[in-house]
Short mmCIF file of C-alpha atoms in Angstrom, two decimals:
data_model
loop_
_atom_site.label_atom_id
_atom_site.label_comp_id
_atom_site.label_asym_id
_atom_site.label_seq_id
_atom_site.Cartn_x
_atom_site.Cartn_y
_atom_site.Cartn_z
CA UNK Z 1 -11.09 47.10 42.88
CA UNK Z 2 -8.89 47.20 39.84
CA UNK Z 3 -10.37 48.64 36.69
CA UNK Z 4 -9.42 49.74 33.23
CA UNK Z 5 -10.95 52.61 31.28
CA UNK Z 6 -10.54 53.05 27.57
CA UNK Z 7 -11.61 56.48 26.40
CA UNK Z 8 -13.32 56.42 23.04
CA UNK Z 9 -15.11 53.31 21.87
CA UNK Z 10 -14.44 54.35 18.26
CA UNK Z 11 -11.42 56.15 16.86
CA UNK Z 12 -10.95 57.09 13.21
CA UNK Z 13 -7.65 58.20 11.71
CA UNK Z 14 -6.44 58.78 8.19
CA UNK Z 15 -3.89 56.43 6.73
CA UNK Z 16 -0.45 57.73 7.65
CA UNK Z 17 -1.71 59.70 10.64
CA UNK Z 18 -0.79 59.20 14.28
CA UNK Z 19 -2.74 56.59 16.18
CA UNK Z 20 -3.45 57.29 19.86
CA UNK Z 21 -5.63 54.95 21.88
CA UNK Z 22 -6.13 55.83 25.51
CA UNK Z 23 -6.09 53.56 28.54
CA UNK Z 24 -6.23 54.48 32.21
CA UNK Z 25 -6.12 52.05 35.06
CA UNK Z 26 -6.95 52.21 38.72
CA UNK Z 27 -4.72 50.30 41.05
CA UNK Z 28 -3.11 50.85 44.41
CA UNK Z 29 0.12 49.38 43.10
CA UNK Z 30 1.34 49.36 39.50
CA UNK Z 31 -0.08 46.25 37.91
CA UNK Z 32 0.99 44.45 34.78
CA UNK Z 33 -0.55 46.14 31.74
CA UNK Z 34 -1.24 44.80 28.29
CA UNK Z 35 -2.58 45.84 24.93
CA UNK Z 36 -4.26 43.26 22.78
CA UNK Z 37 -5.59 43.53 19.23
CA UNK Z 38 -8.55 41.65 17.83
CA UNK Z 39 -9.05 41.44 14.10
CA UNK Z 40 -12.54 40.61 12.80
CA UNK Z 41 -13.64 37.08 13.63
CA UNK Z 42 -10.39 36.26 15.36
CA UNK Z 43 -9.09 35.83 18.87
CA UNK Z 44 -6.99 38.38 20.72
CA UNK Z 45 -3.29 38.80 20.02
CA UNK Z 46 -0.81 40.45 22.34
CA UNK Z 47 0.58 43.73 21.00
CA UNK Z 48 2.76 44.64 23.97
CA UNK Z 49 3.04 44.42 27.72
CA UNK Z 50 4.35 46.47 30.61
CA UNK Z 51 6.02 44.54 33.40
CA UNK Z 52 7.94 47.34 35.16
CA UNK Z 53 11.17 46.79 33.22
CA UNK Z 54 10.84 49.95 31.12
CA UNK Z 55 8.18 52.65 30.95
CA UNK Z 56 8.26 52.87 27.15
CA UNK Z 57 7.28 49.55 25.71
CA UNK Z 58 7.62 48.62 22.07
CA UNK Z 59 5.36 46.02 20.55
CA UNK Z 60 4.61 44.41 17.27
CA UNK Z 61 3.48 46.15 14.08
CA UNK Z 62 5.12 49.45 15.06
CA UNK Z 63 2.99 50.06 18.15
CA UNK Z 64 4.33 51.33 21.44
CA UNK Z 65 2.91 52.39 24.77
CA UNK Z 66 4.19 54.49 27.62
CA UNK Z 67 3.47 53.72 31.24
CA UNK Z 68 2.91 56.92 33.25
CA UNK Z 69 2.44 56.18 36.91
CA UNK Z 70 1.56 59.78 37.80
CA UNK Z 71 -1.28 59.72 35.29
CA UNK Z 72 -2.16 56.03 35.78
CA UNK Z 73 -2.13 55.75 32.02
CA UNK Z 74 -0.85 53.32 29.43
CA UNK Z 75 -1.76 54.89 26.09
CA UNK Z 76 -1.06 53.06 22.84
CA UNK Z 77 0.48 54.91 19.91
CA UNK Z 78 1.69 54.31 16.40
CA UNK Z 79 3.33 57.09 14.36
CA UNK Z 80 1.71 56.21 11.05
CA UNK Z 81 -1.53 54.28 10.66
CA UNK Z 82 -1.88 51.58 8.06
CA UNK Z 83 -5.10 50.19 6.66
CA UNK Z 84 -4.24 46.83 8.19
CA UNK Z 85 -4.35 48.40 11.67
CA UNK Z 86 -8.13 48.56 11.55
CA UNK Z 87 -9.26 46.33 14.41
CA UNK Z 88 -10.53 46.32 17.98
CA UNK Z 89 -7.94 47.16 20.63
CA UNK Z 90 -8.17 46.12 24.24
CA UNK Z 91 -6.23 47.37 27.22
CA UNK Z 92 -5.96 44.92 30.10
CA UNK Z 93 -4.61 44.94 33.63
CA UNK Z 94 -3.40 41.99 35.61
CA UNK Z 95 -2.93 42.74 39.30
CA UNK Z 96 0.44 41.54 40.46
CA UNK Z 97 0.31 38.07 41.97
CA UNK Z 98 -2.98 37.08 40.37
CA UNK Z 99 -4.03 35.14 37.34
CA UNK Z 100 -6.87 37.48 36.62
CA UNK Z 101 -7.12 39.82 33.67
CA UNK Z 102 -9.46 42.78 33.65
CA UNK Z 103 -10.15 44.06 30.17
CA UNK Z 104 -11.23 47.49 29.09
CA UNK Z 105 -14.29 47.87 26.93
CA UNK Z 106 -12.25 48.08 23.75
CA UNK Z 107 -11.63 50.76 21.12
CA UNK Z 108 -12.46 50.14 17.50
CA UNK Z 109 -9.87 51.73 15.25
CA UNK Z 110 -10.95 52.71 11.77
CA UNK Z 111 -8.33 53.77 9.23
CA UNK Z 112 -9.53 56.00 6.43
CA UNK Z 113 -7.93 55.94 3.00
CA UNK A 1 0.83 24.29 14.95
CA UNK A 2 -2.15 25.94 16.58
CA UNK A 3 -1.29 27.10 20.11
CA UNK A 4 -4.82 27.33 21.53
CA UNK A 5 -7.59 25.62 19.61
CA UNK A 6 -11.32 25.53 20.19
CA UNK A 7 -14.08 23.39 18.76
CA UNK A 8 -16.50 24.05 17.33
CA UNK A 9 -15.91 27.44 15.72
CA UNK A 10 -19.64 28.01 15.26
CA UNK A 11 -22.48 26.57 17.27
CA UNK A 12 -26.14 27.21 16.52
CA UNK A 13 -28.68 25.60 18.79
CA UNK A 14 -32.17 25.89 20.21
CA UNK A 15 -33.09 27.28 23.60
CA UNK A 16 -33.12 24.64 26.31
CA UNK A 17 -30.46 22.45 24.72
CA UNK A 18 -27.21 21.40 26.36
CA UNK A 19 -23.95 21.98 24.53
CA UNK A 20 -20.20 21.77 25.09
CA UNK A 21 -17.24 23.71 23.79
CA UNK A 22 -13.77 22.20 23.88
CA UNK A 23 -10.40 23.89 24.25
CA UNK A 24 -6.90 22.54 23.95
CA UNK A 25 -3.52 24.22 24.27
CA UNK A 26 -0.16 22.80 23.22
CA UNK A 27 1.96 25.50 24.86
CA UNK A 28 2.64 23.57 28.04
CA UNK A 29 0.87 26.26 30.08
CA UNK A 30 -0.51 25.60 33.52
CA UNK A 31 -3.44 28.00 33.52
CA UNK A 32 -6.46 28.13 31.24
CA UNK A 33 -9.41 30.49 31.04
CA UNK A 34 -12.86 30.92 29.59
CA UNK A 35 -14.08 34.34 28.54
CA UNK A 36 -17.40 35.53 27.18
CA UNK A 37 -17.46 38.35 24.63
CA UNK A 38 -20.85 39.91 24.09
CA UNK A 39 -22.21 41.69 21.04
CA UNK A 40 -20.64 44.97 22.19
CA UNK A 41 -17.23 43.29 22.32
CA UNK A 42 -17.11 43.44 26.11
CA UNK A 43 -14.81 40.68 27.33
CA UNK A 44 -15.52 39.12 30.70
CA UNK A 45 -13.69 36.33 32.45
CA UNK A 46 -15.82 33.38 33.48
CA UNK A 47 -13.52 30.68 34.83
CA UNK A 48 -9.87 29.83 35.24
CA UNK A 49 -8.11 26.59 36.02
CA UNK A 50 -4.55 26.15 37.19
CA UNK A 51 -3.20 22.61 36.95
CA UNK A 52 -6.76 21.27 36.79
CA UNK A 53 -7.82 23.23 39.87
CA UNK A 54 -10.52 25.89 39.63
CA UNK A 55 -9.01 29.22 40.72
CA UNK A 56 -11.36 31.81 39.27
CA UNK A 57 -15.12 31.41 39.25
CA UNK A 58 -16.82 34.66 38.44
CA UNK A 59 -20.51 35.31 38.83
CA UNK A 60 -21.74 32.93 36.18
CA UNK A 61 -25.02 30.98 36.18
CA UNK A 62 -24.53 27.45 37.43
CA UNK A 63 -25.79 26.23 34.05
CA UNK A 64 -22.18 26.78 33.00
CA UNK A 65 -19.79 24.11 34.17
CA UNK A 66 -16.11 24.00 33.25
CA UNK A 67 -14.13 20.79 33.30
CA UNK A 68 -10.41 20.31 33.03
CA UNK A 69 -9.46 16.67 32.44
CA UNK A 70 -5.78 17.64 32.27
CA UNK A 71 -3.86 20.88 32.18
CA UNK A 72 -3.89 21.00 28.38
CA UNK A 73 -7.67 20.87 28.12
CA UNK A 74 -10.49 23.00 29.45
CA UNK A 75 -14.03 22.34 28.33
CA UNK A 76 -17.16 24.35 28.92
CA UNK A 77 -20.53 22.68 29.25
CA UNK A 78 -23.70 24.75 29.15
CA UNK A 79 -27.04 23.36 30.26
CA UNK A 80 -30.48 24.68 29.34
CA UNK A 81 -29.22 27.27 26.90
CA UNK A 82 -30.89 30.68 26.93
CA UNK A 83 -31.05 33.45 24.35
CA UNK A 84 -28.73 35.57 26.49
CA UNK A 85 -26.00 32.96 26.22
CA UNK A 86 -25.46 33.95 22.59
CA UNK A 87 -21.93 35.33 22.44
CA UNK A 88 -18.41 34.48 21.40
CA UNK A 89 -16.62 32.32 23.93
CA UNK A 90 -12.84 32.49 24.07
CA UNK A 91 -10.47 30.08 25.65
CA UNK A 92 -7.03 31.31 26.71
CA UNK A 93 -3.97 29.97 28.45
CA UNK A 94 -1.00 31.38 30.30
CA UNK A 95 2.16 30.18 31.94
CA UNK A 96 1.90 29.73 35.66
CA UNK A 97 3.98 32.14 37.64
CA UNK A 98 4.18 31.80 41.37
CA UNK A 99 6.01 35.10 41.61
CA UNK A 100 3.22 36.88 39.85
CA UNK A 101 5.41 37.93 36.98
CA UNK A 102 3.60 38.81 33.82
CA UNK A 103 1.25 36.13 32.69
CA UNK A 104 0.61 36.90 29.07
CA UNK A 105 -2.45 35.12 27.81
CA UNK A 106 -2.75 33.32 24.50
CA UNK A 107 -6.23 33.23 23.05
CA UNK A 108 -8.02 30.71 20.93
CA UNK A 109 -9.97 31.74 17.83
CA UNK A 110 -13.30 31.76 19.64
CA UNK A 111 -16.56 29.85 19.41
CA UNK A 112 -19.56 31.83 18.21
CA UNK A 113 -22.61 30.48 20.00
CA UNK A 114 -26.03 31.42 18.68
CA UNK A 115 -29.08 30.37 20.66
CA UNK A 116 -32.36 30.51 18.74
#
């Protein structure tokens, strides 16, 4: 069965520091992969998606993620954290040919002044 | 224009009551979903409809019944509410894709259900 693991339920970084949020997936074939962000009391917004076109995917708000098949990973990074990045981040996998999303358990990012 | 809207935003009710949550999308998408997010932020799919046909029905108590009158609407009716039903319920939609190409989901703002 497909699954997604997000390491670290809470991550704290200083403003201006590198953000690294980890996501590993299990799949027999590379699925479609997504990162979503959820700000307090809001719905989820798509940050970026991997659909096999390019392994390095750039998203909104300066975020990017790199698909590494050998490591079954899709980690999210941002070179310099901003206070407004504080939110919950979800990695999700959608097996090819299905409508189903499987979400990770989320990582809460805290940005320290 | 709101892409995916849900009503109500907040719902507080007593145990044993029956309540409904409504969802509408104006994106022209063919597929709609209901998710439940618990207090630990865990997000779990409940149901999905494609062109008014139920395509995903996860292990959910049969007190929960989705209804899709047309492909722009997906409602969730909950009978005999229990304390454990307290959560945030999200509606989402995505474009149908027979080829299985990426089906990015667009989420509504959520409905916070509190059962007392």
